Coordinates of C-alpha atoms in Angstrom, one line a residue:
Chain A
X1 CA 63.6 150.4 98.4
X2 CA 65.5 148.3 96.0
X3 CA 66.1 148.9 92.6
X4 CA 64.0 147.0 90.3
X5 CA 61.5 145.6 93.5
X6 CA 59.5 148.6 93.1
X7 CA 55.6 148.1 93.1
X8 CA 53.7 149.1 90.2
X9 CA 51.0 150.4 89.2
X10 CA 48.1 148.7 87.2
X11 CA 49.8 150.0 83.8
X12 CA 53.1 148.7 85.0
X13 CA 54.1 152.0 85.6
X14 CA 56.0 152.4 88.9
X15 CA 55.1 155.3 91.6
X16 CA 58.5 157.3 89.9
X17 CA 57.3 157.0 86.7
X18 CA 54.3 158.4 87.3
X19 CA 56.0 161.2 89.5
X20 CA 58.5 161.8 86.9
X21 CA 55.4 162.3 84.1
X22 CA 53.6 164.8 86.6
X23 CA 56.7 166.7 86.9
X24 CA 57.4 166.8 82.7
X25 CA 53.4 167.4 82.6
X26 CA 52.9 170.0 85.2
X27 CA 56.6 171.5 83.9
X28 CA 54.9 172.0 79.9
X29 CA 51.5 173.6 81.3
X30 CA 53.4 175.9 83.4
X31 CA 55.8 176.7 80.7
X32 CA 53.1 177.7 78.4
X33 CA 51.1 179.8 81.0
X34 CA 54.3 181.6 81.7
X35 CA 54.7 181.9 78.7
X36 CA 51.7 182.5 77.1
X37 CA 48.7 183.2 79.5
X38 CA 50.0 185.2 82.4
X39 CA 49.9 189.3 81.3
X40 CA 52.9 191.0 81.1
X41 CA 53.8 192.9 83.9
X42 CA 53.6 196.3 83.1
X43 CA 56.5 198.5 84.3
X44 CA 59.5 195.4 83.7
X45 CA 57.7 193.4 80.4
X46 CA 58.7 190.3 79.4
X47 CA 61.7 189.8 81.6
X48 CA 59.3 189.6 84.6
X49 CA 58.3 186.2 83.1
X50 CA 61.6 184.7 84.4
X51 CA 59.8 185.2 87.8
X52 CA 57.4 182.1 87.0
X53 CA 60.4 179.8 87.3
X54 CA 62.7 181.9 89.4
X55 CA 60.4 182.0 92.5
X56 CA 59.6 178.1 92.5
X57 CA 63.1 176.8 92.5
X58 CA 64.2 178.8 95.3
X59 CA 61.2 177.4 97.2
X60 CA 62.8 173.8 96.0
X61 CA 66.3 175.0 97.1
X62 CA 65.0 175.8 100.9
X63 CA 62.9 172.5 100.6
X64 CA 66.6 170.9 100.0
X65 CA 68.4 173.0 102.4
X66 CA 64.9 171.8 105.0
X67 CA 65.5 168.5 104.3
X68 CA 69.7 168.7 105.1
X69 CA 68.3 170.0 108.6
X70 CA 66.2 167.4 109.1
X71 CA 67.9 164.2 107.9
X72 CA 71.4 165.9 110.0
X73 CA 69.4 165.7 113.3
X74 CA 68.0 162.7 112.4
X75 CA 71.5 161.0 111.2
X76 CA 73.1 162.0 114.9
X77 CA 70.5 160.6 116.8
X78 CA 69.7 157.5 115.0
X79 CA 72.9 156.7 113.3
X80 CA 70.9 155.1 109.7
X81 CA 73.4 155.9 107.0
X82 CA 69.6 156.3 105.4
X83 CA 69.4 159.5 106.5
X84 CA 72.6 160.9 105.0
X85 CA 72.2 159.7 102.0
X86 CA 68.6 161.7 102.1
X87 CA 70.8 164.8 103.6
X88 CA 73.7 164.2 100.1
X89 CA 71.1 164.6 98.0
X90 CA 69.1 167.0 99.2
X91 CA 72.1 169.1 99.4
X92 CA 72.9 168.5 95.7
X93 CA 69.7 169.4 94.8
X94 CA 69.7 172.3 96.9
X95 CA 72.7 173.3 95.0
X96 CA 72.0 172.8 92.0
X97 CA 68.3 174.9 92.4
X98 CA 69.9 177.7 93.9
X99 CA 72.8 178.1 91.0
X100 CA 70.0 178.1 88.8
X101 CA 68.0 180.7 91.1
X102 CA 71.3 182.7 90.6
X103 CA 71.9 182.9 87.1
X104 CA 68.1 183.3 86.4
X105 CA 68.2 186.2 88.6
X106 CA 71.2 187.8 86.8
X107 CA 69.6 187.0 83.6
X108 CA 66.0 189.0 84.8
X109 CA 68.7 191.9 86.7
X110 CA 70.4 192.3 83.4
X111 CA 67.1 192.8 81.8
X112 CA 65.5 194.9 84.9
X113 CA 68.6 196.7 86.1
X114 CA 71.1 196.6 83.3
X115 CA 73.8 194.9 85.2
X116 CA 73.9 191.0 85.9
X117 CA 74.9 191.7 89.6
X118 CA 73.7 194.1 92.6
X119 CA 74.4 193.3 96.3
X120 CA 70.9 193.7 97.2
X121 CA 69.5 191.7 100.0
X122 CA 67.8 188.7 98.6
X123 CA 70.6 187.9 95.7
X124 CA 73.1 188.6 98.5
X125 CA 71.0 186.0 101.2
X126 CA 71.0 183.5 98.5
X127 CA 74.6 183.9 97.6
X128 CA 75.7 182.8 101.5
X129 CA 73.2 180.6 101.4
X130 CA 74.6 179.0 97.8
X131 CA 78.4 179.2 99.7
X132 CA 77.4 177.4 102.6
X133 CA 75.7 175.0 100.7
X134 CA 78.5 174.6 98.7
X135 CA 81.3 174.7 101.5
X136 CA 78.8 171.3 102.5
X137 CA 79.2 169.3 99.6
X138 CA 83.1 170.0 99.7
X139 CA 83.2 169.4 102.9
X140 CA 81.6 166.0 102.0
X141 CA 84.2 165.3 99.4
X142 CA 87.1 166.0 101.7
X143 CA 86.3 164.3 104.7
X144 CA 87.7 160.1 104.3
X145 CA 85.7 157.3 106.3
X146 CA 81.7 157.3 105.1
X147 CA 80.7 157.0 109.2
X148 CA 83.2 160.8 109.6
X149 CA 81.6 162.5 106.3
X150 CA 77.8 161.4 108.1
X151 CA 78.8 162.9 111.4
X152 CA 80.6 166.0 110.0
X153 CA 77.9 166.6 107.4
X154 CA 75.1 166.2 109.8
X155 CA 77.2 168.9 112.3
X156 CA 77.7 171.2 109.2
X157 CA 74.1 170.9 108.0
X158 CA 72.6 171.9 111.7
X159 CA 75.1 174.6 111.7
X160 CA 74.6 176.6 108.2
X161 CA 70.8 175.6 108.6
X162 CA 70.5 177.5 112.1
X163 CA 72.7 180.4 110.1
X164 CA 69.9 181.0 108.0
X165 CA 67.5 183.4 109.8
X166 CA 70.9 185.5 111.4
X167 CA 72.1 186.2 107.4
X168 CA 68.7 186.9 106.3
X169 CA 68.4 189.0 109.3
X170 CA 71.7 190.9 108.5
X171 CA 71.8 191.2 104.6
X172 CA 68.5 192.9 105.1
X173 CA 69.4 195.4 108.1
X174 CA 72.2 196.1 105.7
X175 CA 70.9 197.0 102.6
X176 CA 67.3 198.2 103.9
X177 CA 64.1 197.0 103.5
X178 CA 62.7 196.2 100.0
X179 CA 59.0 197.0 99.6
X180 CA 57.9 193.4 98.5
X181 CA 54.5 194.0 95.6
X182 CA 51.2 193.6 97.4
X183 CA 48.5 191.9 95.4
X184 CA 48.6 189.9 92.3
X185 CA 46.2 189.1 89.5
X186 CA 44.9 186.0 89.1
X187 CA 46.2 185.3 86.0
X188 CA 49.3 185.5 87.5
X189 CA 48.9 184.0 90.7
X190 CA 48.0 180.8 88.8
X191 CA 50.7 181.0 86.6
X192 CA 52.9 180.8 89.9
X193 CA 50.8 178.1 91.5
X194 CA 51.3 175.6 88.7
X195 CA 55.0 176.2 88.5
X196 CA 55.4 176.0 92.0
X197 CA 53.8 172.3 91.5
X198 CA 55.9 171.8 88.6
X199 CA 59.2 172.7 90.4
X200 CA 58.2 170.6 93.5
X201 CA 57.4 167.9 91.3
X202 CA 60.4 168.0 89.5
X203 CA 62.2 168.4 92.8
X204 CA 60.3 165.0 94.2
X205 CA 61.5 163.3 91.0
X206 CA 65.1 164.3 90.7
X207 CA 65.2 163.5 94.7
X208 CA 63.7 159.8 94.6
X209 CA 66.6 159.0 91.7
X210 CA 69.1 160.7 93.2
X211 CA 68.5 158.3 96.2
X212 CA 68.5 155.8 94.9
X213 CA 71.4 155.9 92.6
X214 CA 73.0 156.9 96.2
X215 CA 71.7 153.7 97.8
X216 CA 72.8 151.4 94.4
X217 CA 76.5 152.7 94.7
X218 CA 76.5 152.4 98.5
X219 CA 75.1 149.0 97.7
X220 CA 77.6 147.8 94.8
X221 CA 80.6 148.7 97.1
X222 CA 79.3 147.0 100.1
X223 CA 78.7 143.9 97.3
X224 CA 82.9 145.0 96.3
X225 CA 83.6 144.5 99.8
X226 CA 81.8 141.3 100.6
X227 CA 83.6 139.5 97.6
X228 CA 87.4 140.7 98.5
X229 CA 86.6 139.1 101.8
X230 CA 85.3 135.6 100.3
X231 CA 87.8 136.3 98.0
X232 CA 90.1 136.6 100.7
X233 CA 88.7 133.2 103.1
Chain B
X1 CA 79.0 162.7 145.6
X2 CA 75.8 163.9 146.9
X3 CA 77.0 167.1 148.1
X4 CA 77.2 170.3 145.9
X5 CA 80.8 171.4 147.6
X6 CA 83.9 170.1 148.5
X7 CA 86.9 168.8 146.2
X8 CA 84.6 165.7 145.2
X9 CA 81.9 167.6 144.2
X10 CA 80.6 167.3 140.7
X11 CA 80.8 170.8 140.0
X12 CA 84.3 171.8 141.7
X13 CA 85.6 168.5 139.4
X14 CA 84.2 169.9 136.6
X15 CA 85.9 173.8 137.0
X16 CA 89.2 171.4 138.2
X17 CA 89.1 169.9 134.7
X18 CA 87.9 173.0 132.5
X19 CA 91.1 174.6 134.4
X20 CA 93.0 171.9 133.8
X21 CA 92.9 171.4 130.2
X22 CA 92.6 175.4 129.2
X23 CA 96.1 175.6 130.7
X24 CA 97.0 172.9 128.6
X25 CA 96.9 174.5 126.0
X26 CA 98.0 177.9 127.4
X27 CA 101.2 176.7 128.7
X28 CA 102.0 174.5 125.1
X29 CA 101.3 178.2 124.0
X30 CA 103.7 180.2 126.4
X31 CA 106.4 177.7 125.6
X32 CA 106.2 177.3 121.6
X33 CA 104.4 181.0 121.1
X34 CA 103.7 179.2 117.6
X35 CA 100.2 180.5 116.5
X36 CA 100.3 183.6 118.3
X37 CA 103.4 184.8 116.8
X38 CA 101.9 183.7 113.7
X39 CA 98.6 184.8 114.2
X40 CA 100.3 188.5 115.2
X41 CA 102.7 188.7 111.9
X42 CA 99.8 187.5 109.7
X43 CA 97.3 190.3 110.7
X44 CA 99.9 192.8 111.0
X45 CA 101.1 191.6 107.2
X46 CA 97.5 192.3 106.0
X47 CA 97.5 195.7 107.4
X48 CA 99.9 196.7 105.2
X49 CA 98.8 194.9 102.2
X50 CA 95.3 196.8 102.4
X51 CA 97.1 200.2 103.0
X52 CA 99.0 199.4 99.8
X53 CA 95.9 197.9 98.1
X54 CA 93.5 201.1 99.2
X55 CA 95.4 203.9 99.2
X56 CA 95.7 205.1 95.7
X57 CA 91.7 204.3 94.8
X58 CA 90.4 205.5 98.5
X59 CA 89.1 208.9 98.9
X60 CA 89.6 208.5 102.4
X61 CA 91.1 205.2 104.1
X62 CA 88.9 205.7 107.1
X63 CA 85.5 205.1 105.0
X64 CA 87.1 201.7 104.7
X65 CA 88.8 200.9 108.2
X66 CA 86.3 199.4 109.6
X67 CA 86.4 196.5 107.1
X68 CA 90.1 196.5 106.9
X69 CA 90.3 196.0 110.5
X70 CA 87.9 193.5 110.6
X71 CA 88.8 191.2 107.4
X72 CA 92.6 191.6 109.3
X73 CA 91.0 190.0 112.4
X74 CA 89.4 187.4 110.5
X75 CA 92.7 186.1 108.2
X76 CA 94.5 185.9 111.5
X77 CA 92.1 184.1 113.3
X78 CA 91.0 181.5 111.2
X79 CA 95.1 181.0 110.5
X80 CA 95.2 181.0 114.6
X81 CA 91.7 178.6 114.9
X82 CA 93.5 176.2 112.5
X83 CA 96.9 176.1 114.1
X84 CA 94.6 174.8 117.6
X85 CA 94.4 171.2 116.0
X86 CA 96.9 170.6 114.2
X87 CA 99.5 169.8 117.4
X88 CA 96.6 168.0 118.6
X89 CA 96.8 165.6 115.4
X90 CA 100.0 165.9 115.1
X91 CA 101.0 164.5 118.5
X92 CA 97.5 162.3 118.9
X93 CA 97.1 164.3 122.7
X94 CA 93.5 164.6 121.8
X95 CA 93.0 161.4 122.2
X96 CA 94.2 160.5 125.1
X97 CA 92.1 163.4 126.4
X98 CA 89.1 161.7 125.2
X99 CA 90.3 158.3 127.1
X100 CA 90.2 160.4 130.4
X101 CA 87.3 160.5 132.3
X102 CA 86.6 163.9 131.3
X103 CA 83.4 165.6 130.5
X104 CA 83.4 166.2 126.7
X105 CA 82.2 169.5 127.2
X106 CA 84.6 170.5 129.2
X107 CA 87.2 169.8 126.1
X108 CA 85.0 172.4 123.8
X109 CA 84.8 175.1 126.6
X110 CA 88.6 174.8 127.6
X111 CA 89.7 175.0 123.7
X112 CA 86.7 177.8 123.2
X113 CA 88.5 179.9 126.1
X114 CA 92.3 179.2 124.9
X115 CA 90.9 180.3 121.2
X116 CA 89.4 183.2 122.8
X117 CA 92.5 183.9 124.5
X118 CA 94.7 183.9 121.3
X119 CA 92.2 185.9 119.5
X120 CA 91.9 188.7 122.4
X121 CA 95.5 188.5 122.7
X122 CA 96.2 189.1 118.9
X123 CA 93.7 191.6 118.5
X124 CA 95.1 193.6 121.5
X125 CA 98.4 193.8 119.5
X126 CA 96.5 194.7 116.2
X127 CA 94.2 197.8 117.2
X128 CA 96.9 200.0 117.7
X129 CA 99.0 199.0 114.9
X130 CA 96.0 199.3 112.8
X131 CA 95.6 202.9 114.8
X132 CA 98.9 204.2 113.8
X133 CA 98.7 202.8 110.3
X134 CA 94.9 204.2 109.5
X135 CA 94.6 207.5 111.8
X136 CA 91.7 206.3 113.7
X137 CA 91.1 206.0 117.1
X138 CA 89.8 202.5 117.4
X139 CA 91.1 201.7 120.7
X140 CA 88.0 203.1 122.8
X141 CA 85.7 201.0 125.1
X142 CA 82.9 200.7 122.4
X143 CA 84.8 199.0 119.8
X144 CA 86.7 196.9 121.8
X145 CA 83.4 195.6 123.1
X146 CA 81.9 195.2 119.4
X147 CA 84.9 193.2 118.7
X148 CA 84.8 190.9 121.6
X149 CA 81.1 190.5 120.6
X150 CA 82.2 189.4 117.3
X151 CA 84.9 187.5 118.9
X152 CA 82.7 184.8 120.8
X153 CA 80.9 184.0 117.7
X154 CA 84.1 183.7 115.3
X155 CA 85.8 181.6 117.8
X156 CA 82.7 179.3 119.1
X157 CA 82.0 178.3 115.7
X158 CA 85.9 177.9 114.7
X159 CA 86.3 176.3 117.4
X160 CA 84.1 173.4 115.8
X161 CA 85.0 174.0 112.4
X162 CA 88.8 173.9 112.9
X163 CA 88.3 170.4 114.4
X164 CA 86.6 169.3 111.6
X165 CA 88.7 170.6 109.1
X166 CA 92.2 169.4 110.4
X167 CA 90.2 165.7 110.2
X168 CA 89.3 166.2 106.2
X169 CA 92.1 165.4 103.2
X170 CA 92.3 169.4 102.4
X171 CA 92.7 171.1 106.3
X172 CA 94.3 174.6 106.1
X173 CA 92.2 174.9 102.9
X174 CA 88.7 173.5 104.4
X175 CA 88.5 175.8 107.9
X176 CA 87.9 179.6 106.1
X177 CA 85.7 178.0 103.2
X178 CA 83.6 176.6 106.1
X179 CA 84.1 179.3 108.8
X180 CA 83.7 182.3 106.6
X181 CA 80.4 181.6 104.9
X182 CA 78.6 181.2 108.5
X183 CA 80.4 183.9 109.9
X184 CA 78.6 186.2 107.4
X185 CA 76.1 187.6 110.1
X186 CA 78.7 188.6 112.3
X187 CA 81.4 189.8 110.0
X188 CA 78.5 192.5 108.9
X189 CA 77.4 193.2 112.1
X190 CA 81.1 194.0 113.6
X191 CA 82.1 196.0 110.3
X192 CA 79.0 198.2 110.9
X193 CA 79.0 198.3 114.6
X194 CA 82.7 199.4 114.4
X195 CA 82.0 201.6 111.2
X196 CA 79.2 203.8 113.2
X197 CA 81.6 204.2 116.5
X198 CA 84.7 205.1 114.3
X199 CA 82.3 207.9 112.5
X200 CA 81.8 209.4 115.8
X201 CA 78.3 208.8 116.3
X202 CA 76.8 207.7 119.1
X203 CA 76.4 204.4 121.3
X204 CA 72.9 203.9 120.7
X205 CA 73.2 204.1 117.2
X206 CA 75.0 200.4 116.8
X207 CA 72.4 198.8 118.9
X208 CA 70.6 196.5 115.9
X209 CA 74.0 195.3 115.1
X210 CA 75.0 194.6 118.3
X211 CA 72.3 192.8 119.1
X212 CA 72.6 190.5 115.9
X213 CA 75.9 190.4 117.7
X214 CA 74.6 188.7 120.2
X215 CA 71.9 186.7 119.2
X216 CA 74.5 184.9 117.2
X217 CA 76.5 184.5 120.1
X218 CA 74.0 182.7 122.1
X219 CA 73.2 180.7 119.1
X220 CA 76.7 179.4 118.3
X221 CA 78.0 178.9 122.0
X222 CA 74.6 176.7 122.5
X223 CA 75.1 175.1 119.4
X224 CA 78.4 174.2 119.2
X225 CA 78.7 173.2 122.6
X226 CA 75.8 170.9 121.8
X227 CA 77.7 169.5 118.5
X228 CA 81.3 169.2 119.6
X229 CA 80.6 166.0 121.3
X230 CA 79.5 164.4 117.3
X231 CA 82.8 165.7 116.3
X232 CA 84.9 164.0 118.9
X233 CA 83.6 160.9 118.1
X234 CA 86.3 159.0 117.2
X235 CA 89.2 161.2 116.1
X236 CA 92.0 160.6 115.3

């Protein structure tokens, strides 16, 4: 996919474009549902409204963290620099989902709880989780040679991925089992469903530019390169 | 080489080279004592500074042994797990050992074993210092097995981390904000594990934890050993 050869659409709308206005779309209805049509939750009130938002980008953040997984196995075995650029950005927007998971989550524990931060199971699984994540994309930025940063990445990638299930497993066993709420009503389970579609929309979208803006600057410095050789002949 | 036995047998080479190149690295030890002693000074060091850092808020320093021991462990270790590379970059002997005809995996296993080594070796020094200087009795069969448990893990993973890290621009920094995150399962698992035998209570009671204990054991070892061989490619 190169930029500017993109097929489009009868409108002259490419395939991103029209992604990108689902996302903003989907994004406004679920806003105002969350907003606006879903009750408020009895026993926490309005601050249970962050949930709408909160529970879809964490499901966008283990898409991202999925996606690191897959594209590292892939990058070792078939050696496309493709597939790390898919695992770099998937990471970032792993990242970025999960700080916002974190602070939303303060915000709604501030409300809930009175205090910003408890070391309860799920904040404390997505915390390792964020630190991993993060440890990833330093790791990425420390490494020289763009062949090493691949390979490493990839080997880090497989590594936290597989750590997953083990800190959920722990952070759990050590902080007890939290009873999860059984049942919702439909007004709010629809809320949720369209702001699920929103976040993965919005996910899809910010992943197909970020690719591509990946693939443009891998492409201007090979350009960088080619001339200083002619340059060079 | 069709037969199974005999000094040209695939297996016996094998074992010949494992041996080999984990004395390698044992006998660059015994002569230098580098990371040991520095490993051993290290964990001792951060003993002290946790007796000085608890002991005025604490009601009672052995509700917070467990952890003191263990984060003690872990600071000397990862200093110990970084040290393992950096004579190998410094003096390029890595790569020569991946021009031999050896078996790549017997590299990891041989530098998995030596790690282990150090890390047995400095925590044998450290429980009863950390004995005397925290009035517990934390030299008894059960812990010693909860932190050999804990041990494999920390060291298979650092053992791929640490060859990573001393390849990136940052090193000494990169290993713990790699290592520690990961280790997160098993740096609970042990402080618990050790926590319930320190209190007195029984065997049984640690078994959850030392099962997470192992699981991530067998996870790691398989793992790593499966993913050292993308990190070797070509060092240096």
């Amino acid at each position: 996919m190169q930029a500017g050869m993109q097929k489009k659409t009868a409108c002259g709308l490419t395939a991103t474009d029209v992604l990108g206005a689902a996302a903003f779309v989907l994004l406004g209805v679920s806003v105002y549902m969350a907003l606006l049509y879903a009750p408020t939750e009895l026993i926490q009130g309005e601050p249970q409204r962050i949930f709408y938002m909160h529970l879809p980008m964490i499901l966008a953040a283990y898409l991202g963290f999925l996606i690191v997984f897959v594209c590292g196995v892939m990058y070792l075995w078939k050696r496309t620099m493709g597939y790390d650029i898919a695992a770099r950005s998937a990471a970032e927007l792993g990242v970025f989902f999960t700080t916002l998971v974190i602070i939303s989550g303060g915000l709604w524990g501030q409300a809930v709880w009175g205090t910003f931060w408890q070391w309860e199971p799920r904040l404390t699984f997505t915390f390792i989780l964020w630190l991993i994540f993060v440890a990833y994309l330093m790791l990425r930025s420390a490494a020289q040679d763009k062949e090493r940063v691949a390979r490493y990445a990839a080997v880090l990638g497989i590594i936290g991925f597989l750590d997953i299930p083990l800190v959920f497993a722990s952070v759990y066993l050590w902080r007890g089992i939290h009873p999860e709420p059984a049942g919702m009503p439909r007004a709010i389970a629809m809320t949720l469903f369209v702001s699920m579609a929103a976040f993965l929309a919005l996910f899809a979208y910010l992943y197909v530019l970020r690719v591509r803006w990946d693939r443009a600057k891998d492409r201007i410095e090979e350009m960088y390169a080619e001339l200083e050789e002619e340059h060079q002949a | 080489m069709s037969k199974d036995t005999g000094p040209g047998a695939p297996r016996v080479r094998y074992a010949q080279q494992l041996g080999a190149l984990l004395w390698k690295d044992l006998a660059i030890e015994l002569r230098t004592r580098d990371t040991i002693a520095a490993m051993l000074v290290f964990g001792v060091l951060s003993l002290t500074v946790f007796n000085f850092a608890f002991e005025l808020r604490a009601e009672s320093l052995v509700l917070v042994a467990p952890g003191v021991l263990w984060v003690a462990v872990l600071f000397a270790g990862t200093l110990g797990l970084g040290r393992a590379y950096s004579h190998e970059r410094e003096r390029g002997s890595l790569e020569g050992l991946l021009l031999c005809p050896v078996d790549h995996s017997a590299i990891y296993l041989a530098k998995l074993l030596a790690n282990l080594a150090y890390l047995a070796l400095a925590e044998a020094v450290l429980l009863p210092v950390f004995d005397a200087f925290f009035g517990v009795e934390a030299l008894q069969p059960g812990v010693v097995a909860v932190i050999l448990l804990g041990t494999v893990g920390f060291a298979s993973v650092g053992t791929v981390f640490g060859a990573m890290a001393v390849q990136t621009r940052a090193r000494e920094v990169m290993l713990p904000i790699l290592l520690l995150p990961v280790l997160v399962p098993v740096i609970i698992g042990s402080v618990k594990a050790t926590g319930i035998l320190l209190d007195g209570r029984p065997w049984s009671d640690t078994w959850v934890w030392v099962n997470l204990l192992i699981v991530f054991d067998v996870v790691y070892v398989a793992a790593s050993f499966a993913l050292y061989e993308y990190v070797l490619e070509d060092w240096g």
